[in-house]
CSV table of C-alpha atoms and ligand atoms in Angstrom, one decimal:
chain,number,residue,atom,x,y,z
A,20,MET,CA,11.2,-67.8,11.2
A,21,THR,CA,9.0,-70.4,9.9
A,22,SER,CA,10.2,-73.9,9.6
A,23,ALA,CA,10.0,-75.9,6.2
A,24,ASN,CA,7.2,-77.7,7.6
A,25,ALA,CA,5.1,-74.6,8.4
A,26,SER,CA,5.7,-73.2,4.9
A,27,TYR,CA,4.9,-76.5,3.3
A,28,GLN,CA,7.9,-76.3,1.1
A,29,PHE,CA,8.2,-79.1,-1.4
A,30,PRO,CA,11.3,-81.2,-2.6
A,31,PRO,CA,13.3,-79.3,-5.4
A,32,ASP,CA,12.3,-81.9,-8.0
A,33,PHE,CA,8.8,-82.4,-7.0
A,34,MET,CA,6.7,-83.0,-10.1
A,35,TRP,CA,3.9,-80.4,-10.5
A,36,GLY,CA,1.4,-81.4,-13.2
A,37,VAL,CA,-2.0,-81.5,-14.6
A,38,ALA,CA,-4.0,-84.4,-16.0
A,39,SER,CA,-6.5,-85.0,-18.8
A,40,ALA,CA,-8.1,-87.8,-20.9
A,41,ALA,CA,-8.5,-87.9,-24.7
A,42,TYR,CA,-12.3,-88.4,-24.9
A,43,GLN,CA,-12.9,-85.5,-22.4
A,44,ILE,CA,-10.9,-82.8,-24.2
A,45,GLU,CA,-9.9,-83.7,-27.8
A,46,GLY,CA,-13.1,-83.5,-29.9
A,47,GLY,CA,-12.1,-84.0,-33.7
A,48,VAL,CA,-13.8,-87.4,-33.4
A,49,LYS,CA,-14.3,-87.8,-37.0
A,50,GLU,CA,-11.0,-86.4,-38.1
A,51,GLY,CA,-7.7,-87.9,-39.1
A,52,GLY,CA,-9.0,-91.3,-39.7
A,53,ARG,CA,-10.1,-91.9,-36.1
A,54,GLY,CA,-12.3,-94.8,-35.4
A,55,ASP,CA,-15.4,-94.9,-33.0
A,56,SER,CA,-14.7,-95.7,-29.4
A,57,THR,CA,-17.3,-97.1,-26.9
A,58,TRP,CA,-17.8,-93.6,-25.7
A,59,ASP,CA,-18.8,-92.2,-29.1
A,60,VAL,CA,-21.4,-94.9,-29.4
A,61,PHE,CA,-22.7,-94.6,-25.9
A,62,CYS,CA,-23.1,-90.9,-26.1
A,63,ARG,CA,-25.3,-91.3,-29.2
A,64,GLY,CA,-27.7,-93.4,-27.1
A,65,LYS,CA,-30.8,-91.5,-26.1
A,66,GLY,CA,-30.7,-90.6,-22.4
A,67,ASN,CA,-27.2,-92.0,-21.7
A,68,ILE,CA,-25.6,-88.6,-21.0
A,69,ARG,CA,-27.7,-86.6,-18.5
A,70,THR,CA,-27.3,-83.5,-20.7
A,71,GLY,CA,-27.6,-85.3,-24.1
A,72,GLU,CA,-24.0,-84.0,-24.9
A,73,SER,CA,-21.0,-85.9,-26.2
A,74,GLY,CA,-17.2,-85.5,-26.7
A,75,ASP,CA,-17.6,-84.7,-30.4
A,76,ILE,CA,-16.1,-81.2,-29.8
A,77,ALA,CA,-15.2,-81.1,-26.2
A,78,CYS,CA,-12.4,-78.5,-25.8
A,79,ASP,CA,-11.4,-78.8,-29.4
A,80,HIS,CA,-8.0,-79.6,-28.1
A,81,PHE,CA,-7.3,-81.7,-31.2
A,82,HIS,CA,-7.1,-78.4,-33.0
A,83,ARG,CA,-6.1,-76.1,-30.2
A,84,TYR,CA,-3.4,-78.2,-28.5
A,85,ARG,CA,-0.6,-75.7,-29.3
A,86,ASP,CA,-2.5,-72.8,-27.4
A,87,ASP,CA,-3.4,-75.2,-24.6
A,88,VAL,CA,0.2,-76.3,-24.1
A,89,LYS,CA,1.2,-72.7,-24.2
A,90,LEU,CA,-1.4,-72.0,-21.4
A,91,MET,CA,0.0,-74.9,-19.5
A,92,ALA,CA,3.5,-73.6,-19.7
A,93,SER,CA,2.3,-70.1,-18.7
A,94,LEU,CA,1.2,-71.7,-15.4
A,95,GLY,CA,4.6,-73.2,-14.9
A,96,VAL,CA,3.3,-76.7,-15.0
A,97,LYS,CA,6.2,-79.1,-15.8
A,98,HIS,CA,4.5,-82.5,-16.1
A,99,TYR,CA,1.5,-83.3,-18.2
A,100,ARG,CA,-0.5,-86.6,-18.0
A,101,PHE,CA,-2.8,-87.1,-21.1
A,102,SER,CA,-4.3,-90.1,-22.5
A,103,ILE,CA,-4.0,-91.6,-26.2
A,104,ALA,CA,-7.2,-92.5,-27.8
A,105,TRP,CA,-6.7,-96.1,-29.0
A,106,SER,CA,-9.2,-95.7,-31.8
A,107,ARG,CA,-7.4,-92.6,-33.2
A,108,VAL,CA,-4.2,-94.6,-33.6
A,109,ILE,CA,-5.6,-98.0,-34.4
A,110,PRO,CA,-9.1,-97.3,-35.7
A,111,ASP,CA,-10.3,-100.9,-35.5
A,112,GLY,CA,-8.3,-101.8,-32.3
A,113,ASN,CA,-6.2,-104.4,-33.7
A,114,GLY,CA,-5.6,-103.8,-37.3
A,115,ALA,CA,-3.4,-101.2,-39.2
A,116,VAL,CA,-1.8,-98.2,-37.4
A,117,ASN,CA,-3.3,-94.9,-38.5
A,118,ASP,CA,-0.3,-92.6,-39.1
A,119,GLU,CA,-2.4,-89.5,-39.0
A,120,GLY,CA,-3.6,-90.4,-35.6
A,121,VAL,CA,0.0,-91.1,-34.3
A,122,ASP,CA,1.1,-87.9,-35.8
A,123,PHE,CA,-1.4,-86.0,-33.6
A,124,TYR,CA,0.3,-87.3,-30.6
A,125,SER,CA,3.7,-87.0,-32.0
A,126,ARG,CA,3.1,-83.1,-32.6
A,127,LEU,CA,1.6,-82.8,-29.1
A,128,ILE,CA,4.6,-84.4,-27.5
A,129,ASP,CA,7.0,-82.3,-29.5
A,130,CYS,CA,5.1,-79.2,-28.5
A,131,LEU,CA,5.3,-80.2,-24.8
A,132,GLY,CA,9.0,-80.7,-25.4
A,133,GLU,CA,9.4,-77.3,-26.8
A,134,HIS,CA,7.9,-75.8,-23.6
A,135,GLY,CA,9.9,-78.1,-21.2
A,136,ILE,CA,7.0,-80.1,-20.2
A,137,THR,CA,7.4,-83.8,-19.5
A,138,PRO,CA,4.8,-86.1,-21.1
A,139,HIS,CA,3.2,-89.0,-19.1
A,140,ALA,CA,1.1,-91.0,-21.6
A,141,THR,CA,-1.9,-93.1,-20.3
A,142,LEU,CA,-2.8,-95.8,-22.8
A,143,PHE,CA,-6.3,-96.4,-21.7
A,144,HIS,CA,-8.6,-93.9,-20.2
A,145,TRP,CA,-11.9,-95.7,-21.0
A,146,ASP,CA,-12.3,-95.1,-24.7
A,147,SER,CA,-12.0,-98.6,-26.1
A,148,PRO,CA,-12.3,-99.0,-29.8
A,149,GLN,CA,-15.9,-99.8,-30.6
A,150,ALA,CA,-14.6,-102.4,-33.2
A,151,LEU,CA,-13.4,-104.7,-30.3
A,152,GLN,CA,-16.8,-104.4,-28.7
A,153,GLU,CA,-18.3,-105.6,-32.0
A,154,GLN,CA,-15.6,-108.2,-32.6
A,155,TYR,CA,-15.6,-110.0,-29.3
A,156,ASN,CA,-17.6,-108.0,-26.7
A,157,GLY,CA,-14.4,-106.0,-25.6
A,158,PHE,CA,-13.3,-106.8,-22.0
A,159,CYS,CA,-15.4,-110.1,-22.0
A,160,SER,CA,-12.7,-111.7,-24.2
A,161,PRO,CA,-9.0,-112.5,-23.4
A,162,ARG,CA,-8.3,-111.0,-26.8
A,163,TRP,CA,-8.7,-107.6,-25.3
A,164,ALA,CA,-5.5,-108.3,-23.3
A,165,THR,CA,-3.4,-109.2,-26.4
A,166,ASP,CA,-4.8,-106.5,-28.4
A,167,PHE,CA,-4.1,-103.9,-25.7
A,168,ALA,CA,-0.6,-105.2,-25.3
A,169,ARG,CA,0.0,-105.0,-29.2
A,170,TYR,CA,-1.3,-101.3,-29.1
A,171,ALA,CA,1.1,-100.5,-26.1
A,172,GLY,CA,4.0,-101.9,-27.9
A,173,LEU,CA,3.4,-100.0,-31.0
A,174,MET,CA,3.0,-96.8,-29.1
A,175,ALA,CA,6.3,-97.4,-27.4
A,176,LYS,CA,7.9,-98.0,-30.9
A,177,ARG,CA,6.4,-94.8,-32.4
A,178,LEU,CA,6.5,-92.4,-29.4
A,179,GLY,CA,8.9,-94.0,-27.0
A,180,ASP,CA,11.9,-92.0,-28.3
A,181,ARG,CA,10.2,-88.9,-26.5
A,182,VAL,CA,7.8,-90.5,-24.0
A,183,SER,CA,9.7,-92.2,-21.1
A,184,SER,CA,6.6,-92.5,-18.7
A,185,TRP,CA,3.7,-94.6,-19.5
A,186,LEU,CA,0.5,-95.3,-17.5
A,187,THR,CA,-1.3,-98.3,-18.6
A,188,ILE,CA,-4.8,-98.3,-17.4
A,189,ASN,CA,-7.0,-95.7,-15.6
A,190,GLU,CA,-9.3,-96.7,-12.7
A,191,ILE,CA,-10.2,-100.2,-13.6
A,192,ALA,CA,-13.2,-100.4,-11.3
A,193,CYS,CA,-15.0,-97.8,-13.3
A,194,PHE,CA,-15.2,-99.6,-16.6
A,195,THR,CA,-15.2,-103.2,-15.5
A,196,GLN,CA,-17.2,-103.5,-12.2
A,197,TRP,CA,-19.4,-100.4,-12.7
A,198,GLY,CA,-19.5,-100.3,-16.5
A,199,HIS,CA,-20.5,-104.0,-16.8
A,200,TYR,CA,-22.8,-104.1,-13.9
A,201,TYR,CA,-24.8,-101.1,-15.0
A,202,GLY,CA,-24.4,-101.6,-18.8
A,203,ASN,CA,-25.6,-98.8,-21.0
A,204,SER,CA,-27.6,-97.1,-18.2
A,205,PRO,CA,-26.7,-93.8,-16.6
A,206,GLN,CA,-26.4,-94.6,-13.0
A,207,GLY,CA,-24.3,-91.8,-11.9
A,208,LEU,CA,-21.1,-93.7,-12.5
A,209,ASN,CA,-18.7,-93.1,-15.3
A,210,ALA,CA,-18.5,-96.1,-17.4
A,211,PRO,CA,-20.5,-97.4,-20.4
A,212,GLY,CA,-20.1,-101.1,-20.7
A,213,MET,CA,-21.9,-104.2,-21.9
A,214,LYS,CA,-24.1,-105.3,-19.2
A,215,VAL,CA,-23.1,-109.0,-18.4
A,216,ALA,CA,-24.8,-111.8,-16.8
A,217,ASP,CA,-23.4,-111.9,-13.4
A,218,GLN,CA,-20.6,-111.0,-10.9
A,219,ARG,CA,-18.5,-113.9,-12.1
A,220,ALA,CA,-18.6,-112.5,-15.7
A,221,ILE,CA,-17.7,-109.0,-14.2
A,222,HIS,CA,-14.7,-110.6,-12.6
A,223,GLN,CA,-13.8,-112.1,-15.7
A,224,THR,CA,-13.5,-108.6,-17.3
A,225,VAL,CA,-11.2,-107.5,-14.6
A,226,VAL,CA,-9.0,-110.5,-15.2
A,227,HIS,CA,-8.6,-109.6,-18.9
A,228,THR,CA,-8.0,-106.1,-18.2
A,229,MET,CA,-5.3,-106.7,-15.7
A,230,LEU,CA,-3.8,-109.3,-18.0
A,231,GLY,CA,-3.7,-106.7,-20.7
A,232,HIS,CA,-2.1,-104.3,-18.1
A,233,GLY,CA,0.8,-106.8,-17.3
A,234,LEU,CA,1.3,-107.7,-21.0
A,235,ALA,CA,1.4,-104.1,-21.8
A,236,VAL,CA,4.2,-103.5,-19.2
A,237,GLN,CA,6.2,-106.1,-20.9
A,238,ALA,CA,5.5,-104.7,-24.4
A,239,LEU,CA,6.3,-101.1,-23.4
A,240,ARG,CA,9.7,-102.2,-22.0
A,241,ALA,CA,10.5,-104.4,-25.0
A,242,ASN,CA,9.7,-101.7,-27.6
A,243,SER,CA,11.0,-98.7,-26.0
A,244,ALA,CA,14.0,-96.9,-27.4
A,245,GLN,CA,15.0,-95.7,-24.0
A,246,PRO,CA,14.5,-96.9,-20.5
A,247,CYS,CA,11.0,-96.0,-19.5
A,248,LYS,CA,8.9,-95.9,-16.4
A,249,VAL,CA,5.6,-97.7,-16.3
A,250,GLY,CA,2.8,-97.3,-13.8
A,251,PHE,CA,-0.8,-98.2,-13.2
A,252,VAL,CA,-3.3,-95.6,-12.2
A,253,HIS,CA,-5.6,-96.8,-9.4
A,254,ASN,CA,-8.5,-95.7,-7.2
A,255,GLU,CA,-8.3,-97.9,-4.2
A,256,GLY,CA,-10.6,-98.3,-1.3
A,257,MET,CA,-9.9,-95.0,0.3
A,258,SER,CA,-10.4,-95.9,3.8
A,259,VAL,CA,-9.8,-93.2,6.3
A,260,PRO,CA,-9.5,-94.0,10.1
A,261,ILE,CA,-12.0,-91.7,11.9
A,262,SER,CA,-9.3,-91.0,14.3
A,263,GLU,CA,-5.6,-92.0,14.3
A,264,THR,CA,-5.7,-94.5,17.1
A,265,PRO,CA,-4.1,-97.9,16.5
A,266,ALA,CA,-7.5,-99.6,16.6
A,267,ASN,CA,-9.1,-97.3,14.0
A,268,ILE,CA,-6.0,-97.4,11.8
A,269,HIS,CA,-5.7,-101.1,11.9
A,270,ALA,CA,-9.6,-101.2,11.0
A,271,ALA,CA,-9.2,-98.8,8.1
A,272,ARG,CA,-6.1,-100.8,6.8
A,273,LYS,CA,-8.0,-103.9,6.9
A,274,ARG,CA,-10.8,-102.5,5.0
A,275,PHE,CA,-8.5,-101.0,2.5
A,276,SER,CA,-7.0,-104.4,1.7
A,277,GLU,CA,-10.2,-106.5,1.7
A,278,CYS,CA,-13.0,-104.4,0.5
A,279,CYS,CA,-12.4,-102.9,-2.9
A,280,ASN,CA,-10.7,-104.0,-6.1
A,281,VAL,CA,-9.0,-107.1,-4.5
A,282,LEU,CA,-9.1,-108.9,-7.8
A,283,ALA,CA,-7.2,-106.1,-9.5
A,284,PHE,CA,-5.1,-104.6,-6.8
A,285,HIS,CA,-3.6,-107.7,-5.1
A,286,PRO,CA,-2.5,-109.4,-8.4
A,287,LEU,CA,-1.0,-106.0,-9.4
A,288,MET,CA,0.9,-105.8,-6.3
A,289,THR,CA,1.8,-109.3,-5.5
A,290,GLY,CA,1.2,-111.4,-8.6
A,291,ALA,CA,-1.3,-113.6,-6.7
A,292,LEU,CA,-4.7,-113.5,-4.9
A,293,PRO,CA,-5.3,-113.8,-1.3
A,294,GLU,CA,-6.5,-117.3,-0.3
A,295,TRP,CA,-9.5,-115.9,1.5
A,296,TRP,CA,-10.6,-114.1,-1.5
A,297,VAL,CA,-10.3,-117.2,-3.7
A,298,LYS,CA,-12.3,-119.3,-1.1
A,299,GLN,CA,-15.0,-116.7,-0.8
A,300,ALA,CA,-15.3,-116.3,-4.6
A,301,THR,CA,-15.4,-119.9,-5.2
A,302,ALA,CA,-18.1,-120.4,-2.4
A,303,ASN,CA,-20.3,-117.7,-3.8
A,304,GLY,CA,-19.9,-118.6,-7.6
A,305,THR,CA,-18.0,-115.5,-8.6
A,306,MET,CA,-14.6,-117.0,-9.1
A,307,PRO,CA,-13.3,-116.0,-12.6
A,308,GLN,CA,-11.0,-118.2,-14.8
A,309,VAL,CA,-7.4,-117.2,-13.9
A,310,SER,CA,-4.2,-119.3,-13.8
A,311,ALA,CA,-1.3,-118.8,-11.6
A,312,ALA,CA,0.9,-117.8,-14.5
A,313,GLU,CA,-1.7,-115.2,-15.7
A,314,LEU,CA,-1.7,-113.7,-12.0
A,315,LYS,CA,2.0,-113.4,-12.2
A,316,ILE,CA,1.7,-111.4,-15.5
A,317,MET,CA,-0.7,-109.0,-13.8
A,318,GLY,CA,1.9,-108.6,-11.2
A,319,GLU,CA,4.6,-107.6,-13.8
A,320,PRO,CA,6.6,-105.2,-11.6
A,321,ILE,CA,5.7,-101.4,-12.1
A,322,ASP,CA,8.0,-98.5,-11.6
A,323,TRP,CA,5.6,-96.4,-9.7
A,324,LEU,CA,1.9,-96.4,-8.6
A,325,GLY,CA,-0.6,-93.8,-9.5
A,326,HIS,CA,-3.4,-92.9,-7.2
A,327,ASN,CA,-6.5,-91.0,-8.3
A,328,VAL,CA,-7.7,-89.4,-5.1
A,329,TYR,CA,-10.9,-87.5,-4.8
A,330,THR,CA,-12.9,-88.7,-1.8
A,331,GLY,CA,-12.8,-91.1,1.1
A,332,THR,CA,-14.8,-93.3,3.5
A,333,TYR,CA,-14.4,-92.9,7.2
A,334,VAL,CA,-13.9,-96.2,9.0
A,335,ARG,CA,-13.7,-97.3,12.6
A,336,ALA,CA,-13.0,-100.4,14.4
A,337,ALA,CA,-16.1,-102.5,15.1
A,338,ASP,CA,-16.9,-105.6,17.1
A,339,ASN,CA,-18.1,-107.6,14.0
A,340,ALA,CA,-16.7,-110.5,12.0
A,341,GLN,CA,-14.6,-108.2,9.7
A,342,GLY,CA,-13.4,-105.9,12.6
A,343,TYR,CA,-14.4,-102.7,10.9
A,344,GLU,CA,-17.5,-100.7,9.7
A,345,ASP,CA,-17.9,-97.6,7.6
A,346,VAL,CA,-19.0,-94.5,9.4
A,347,PRO,CA,-22.2,-92.9,7.8
A,348,VAL,CA,-21.9,-89.4,6.5
A,349,PRO,CA,-24.1,-86.7,8.2
A,350,ALA,CA,-26.2,-84.5,5.9
A,351,GLY,CA,-24.1,-81.3,6.7
A,352,TYR,CA,-20.8,-82.9,5.8
A,353,PRO,CA,-18.7,-80.7,3.3
A,354,ALA,CA,-19.6,-81.9,-0.3
A,355,SER,CA,-19.1,-80.7,-3.8
A,356,THR,CA,-21.4,-80.3,-6.9
A,357,ILE,CA,-21.1,-84.1,-7.5
A,358,ASN,CA,-22.8,-86.5,-5.2
A,359,TRP,CA,-20.0,-89.1,-4.9
A,360,LEU,CA,-17.3,-86.5,-4.2
A,361,ILE,CA,-17.4,-85.5,-0.5
A,362,LEU,CA,-14.3,-83.9,0.8
A,363,ASN,CA,-11.8,-86.0,2.5
A,364,PRO,CA,-8.2,-84.8,2.2
A,365,ASP,CA,-6.9,-87.4,4.5
A,366,ALA,CA,-7.9,-90.1,2.1
A,367,LEU,CA,-4.8,-89.1,0.1
A,368,TYR,CA,-2.5,-89.7,3.0
A,369,TRP,CA,-4.0,-93.1,3.9
A,370,GLN,CA,-4.2,-94.4,0.3
A,371,VAL,CA,-0.4,-94.0,-0.1
A,372,ARG,CA,0.3,-95.2,3.4
A,373,PHE,CA,-1.8,-98.2,3.2
A,374,ALA,CA,-0.6,-99.2,-0.3
A,375,THR,CA,2.9,-99.2,1.1
A,376,GLU,CA,2.1,-101.0,4.3
A,377,VAL,CA,-0.2,-103.7,3.0
A,378,PHE,CA,2.0,-104.7,0.2
A,379,ASN,CA,5.4,-103.7,1.5
A,380,PHE,CA,5.5,-101.5,-1.7
A,381,THR,CA,8.7,-99.5,-1.7
A,382,LYS,CA,8.6,-97.9,-5.0
A,383,PRO,CA,7.5,-94.4,-5.7
A,384,HIS,CA,3.9,-93.0,-5.9
A,385,LEU,CA,2.4,-90.4,-8.1
A,386,ILE,CA,-0.9,-88.6,-7.3
A,387,THR,CA,-2.1,-89.0,-10.9
A,388,GLU,CA,-5.5,-87.2,-10.3
A,389,ASN,CA,-7.0,-85.0,-7.7
A,390,GLY,CA,-9.7,-82.5,-8.5
A,391,TYR,CA,-12.8,-80.6,-7.6
A,392,PRO,CA,-16.0,-79.8,-9.4
A,393,GLY,CA,-17.2,-76.2,-8.6
A,394,THR,CA,-19.9,-73.9,-9.4
A,395,ASP,CA,-17.3,-71.5,-11.1
A,396,GLU,CA,-19.5,-68.6,-11.9
A,397,PHE,CA,-18.0,-65.3,-13.3
A,398,THR,CA,-18.1,-62.3,-10.7
A,399,ALA,CA,-19.1,-58.8,-11.8
A,400,THR,CA,-15.2,-58.3,-12.4
A,401,GLY,CA,-15.1,-61.1,-15.0
A,402,GLU,CA,-13.1,-63.4,-12.6
A,403,ILE,CA,-13.9,-66.9,-11.2
A,404,MET,CA,-12.9,-66.8,-7.6
A,405,ASP,CA,-13.1,-70.6,-7.1
A,406,LEU,CA,-11.9,-70.4,-3.5
A,407,GLU,CA,-13.4,-73.9,-2.7
A,408,ARG,CA,-11.0,-75.3,-5.2
A,409,ILE,CA,-8.1,-73.6,-3.8
A,410,TRP,CA,-9.1,-74.8,-0.3
A,411,PHE,CA,-9.4,-78.4,-1.9
A,412,MET,CA,-6.1,-78.2,-3.6
A,413,ARG,CA,-4.2,-76.9,-0.4
A,414,SER,CA,-5.9,-79.4,1.9
A,415,TYR,CA,-5.1,-82.5,-0.3
A,416,LEU,CA,-1.6,-81.1,-1.1
A,417,ARG,CA,-0.8,-80.7,2.6
A,418,GLN,CA,-1.4,-84.5,2.8
A,419,VAL,CA,1.2,-85.0,0.0
A,420,HIS,CA,3.4,-83.0,2.1
A,421,ARG,CA,2.8,-84.9,5.2
A,422,LEU,CA,3.7,-88.1,3.4
A,423,ILE,CA,6.9,-86.8,2.0
A,424,GLU,CA,7.8,-85.5,5.5
A,425,GLU,CA,7.2,-89.0,6.8
A,426,GLY,CA,9.5,-90.4,4.2
A,427,PHE,CA,7.0,-91.8,1.6
A,428,PRO,CA,8.5,-91.3,-1.8
A,429,VAL,CA,5.5,-89.3,-3.5
A,430,LEU,CA,7.1,-87.8,-6.6
A,431,GLY,CA,4.5,-85.8,-8.1
A,432,TYR,CA,0.9,-84.3,-8.2
A,433,PHE,CA,-1.3,-84.0,-11.2
A,434,TYR,CA,-4.4,-81.7,-10.7
A,435,TRP,CA,-7.4,-83.0,-12.5
A,436,THR,CA,-7.8,-81.0,-14.6
A,437,MET,CA,-6.5,-78.0,-16.5
A,438,LEU,CA,-9.4,-77.3,-18.7
A,439,ASP,CA,-13.2,-77.7,-17.9
A,440,ASN,CA,-14.1,-80.7,-20.1
A,441,PHE,CA,-16.7,-83.5,-20.8
A,442,GLU,CA,-17.3,-85.0,-17.5
A,443,TRP,CA,-18.6,-88.4,-18.8
A,444,LEU,CA,-22.2,-89.0,-17.7
A,445,TYR,CA,-22.6,-85.3,-16.5
A,446,GLY,CA,-21.6,-83.9,-19.9
A,447,TYR,CA,-20.3,-80.3,-19.6
A,448,SER,CA,-22.4,-79.7,-16.5
A,449,LYS,CA,-19.5,-80.3,-14.0
A,450,ARG,CA,-16.4,-78.2,-14.2
A,451,PHE,CA,-13.2,-79.6,-12.7
A,452,GLY,CA,-10.9,-77.3,-14.5
A,453,MET,CA,-8.5,-74.6,-13.2
A,454,ILE,CA,-9.2,-72.9,-16.5
A,455,HIS,CA,-12.7,-72.1,-17.5
A,456,VAL,CA,-13.9,-73.1,-20.9
A,457,ASN,CA,-16.8,-71.3,-22.7
A,458,PHE,CA,-18.0,-74.4,-24.7
A,459,GLU,CA,-19.6,-72.1,-27.3
A,460,THR,CA,-16.7,-69.9,-28.1
A,461,GLN,CA,-13.9,-72.2,-26.7
A,462,GLU,CA,-12.6,-69.2,-24.9
A,463,ARG,CA,-10.3,-70.2,-21.9
A,464,THR,CA,-10.3,-68.1,-18.7
A,465,PRO,CA,-7.8,-68.9,-15.9
A,466,LYS,CA,-9.8,-69.2,-12.6
A,467,ALA,CA,-8.4,-68.0,-9.1
A,468,SER,CA,-7.1,-71.5,-8.6
A,469,ALA,CA,-4.9,-71.5,-11.8
A,470,HIS,CA,-3.1,-68.4,-10.5
A,471,TRP,CA,-2.8,-70.1,-7.0
A,472,TYR,CA,-1.3,-73.2,-8.6
A,473,ALA,CA,1.1,-71.2,-10.8
A,474,GLU,CA,2.3,-69.3,-7.6
A,475,THR,CA,2.6,-72.5,-5.7
A,476,ILE,CA,4.6,-74.1,-8.5
A,477,ARG,CA,6.8,-71.0,-8.8
A,478,GLN,CA,7.6,-70.9,-5.0
A,479,ASN,CA,7.5,-74.7,-4.8
A,480,ARG,CA,5.4,-74.5,-1.6
A,481,LEU,CA,1.7,-74.0,-0.7
A,482,VAL,CA,1.1,-70.4,-1.0
B,553,PNW,C1,-12.0,-90.1,-12.6
B,553,PNW,N1,-16.2,-92.3,-8.0
B,553,PNW,O1,-13.2,-90.7,-12.5
B,553,PNW,C2,-11.7,-90.1,-13.9
B,553,PNW,O2,-10.3,-90.6,-14.1
B,553,PNW,C3,-11.7,-88.8,-14.7
B,553,PNW,O3,-11.8,-89.1,-16.1
B,553,PNW,C4,-12.9,-88.0,-14.2
B,553,PNW,O4,-13.2,-87.0,-15.1
B,553,PNW,C5,-12.6,-87.6,-13.0
B,553,PNW,O5,-12.3,-88.7,-12.0
B,553,PNW,C6,-13.8,-86.8,-12.2
B,553,PNW,O6,-14.9,-87.6,-12.2
B,553,PNW,C7,-13.9,-90.9,-11.3
B,553,PNW,O7,-17.4,-92.4,-8.2
B,553,PNW,C8,-15.2,-91.5,-11.4
B,553,PNW,O8,-15.7,-92.4,-6.9
B,553,PNW,C9,-16.0,-91.8,-10.4
B,553,PNW,C10,-15.4,-91.8,-9.0
B,553,PNW,C11,-14.0,-91.5,-8.9
B,553,PNW,C12,-13.3,-91.1,-10.0
């Protein structure tokens, strides 16, 4: 007889899901009164998207959402994380609400409900209203924070009778640090931004965004017709000890807490900044303007923490000032079709464990994204045997299982993503979907991984 552990059985109420983002799937960018987002404008810029493409049509989900939800239900998926396009519901970012735009999400949510699928709405997945960029340079102004909170409150009012799970912001580093460092130049990262003068100005965009997050948490709770859960979707430092010795675990934990996203992550988790960081930023002239009261708002308690996990960095203890060093990746190490995505399933385990240990965080966790870009070619039999994606999902889900076995409250997993879609700077050239999309005909074909996921959900264990 196999033990529960050997068969990788999951808890009965484990949330099996898929995730998506508005600009990557919806299309219909000129329909229903939608205003431009920064991504519409960025895609029009020559050379910005490697393939010259845009999200103008994408998966045409704006028109095909009913069929897509049906497809989702046919896989047995019970939870769907999608994002609301701010410029569809408030075209100029801070003016009148566009009822037609809200109606689209309202219909989507009803349709999910008809299929027994729980909605998890992300308010901001990178498509900031272009109007705010023009009014006040978007994230460079504190007005972004109050406008975001107003938008959050309005969504809670309009949709909060049927949505009780909200995620404020997706992967802050991508559009603040990278977006504003690289500006409108395709550097292999996923965010267009306004290039700003220096690192201090970049830090200021992080402060405004996190302030927006905290104010939005308050606005969601204040305007929701029912009790709701609010989370933040993060991609942390992803430090993985090269071996599980106390010294290497200590080193990786230290890197996790010091190296990435300190300005966003520490206030989020504690309502304050570590003294060493303030000292360092003051000394090197990168300290943004932020008050203790603002830091406290950024730390408005969340109900659960979302982790987007794709890759990780191996770390070992080192005899240097910081006490750790990154381990270089050899040429033959397992990779994917995207240069930044090398395989590291253990990253999932360590992210959740370190977030718990570093901040004494005892609330639940969600794996809000985890996905693999494959080559995904049709075989002679008309199938897509994406075995590497199945391998990927199984390996990362084993780490979810390990966490649960060890008592970490990981409540759900959202595969990124159901449908192949617009992969930002890579256009349609990178496919993360479990379901193949022919972008000429919009035909959807489930890959082998979709069948694997459906059976895993059905049996509630890794098959
Ligand atoms: C996430 N990195 O982005 C986003 O949330 C999705 O919209 C996106 O499609 C997906 O992952 C796949 O790229 C990331 O450089 C972008 O480490 C860049 C990185 C990680 C995640």
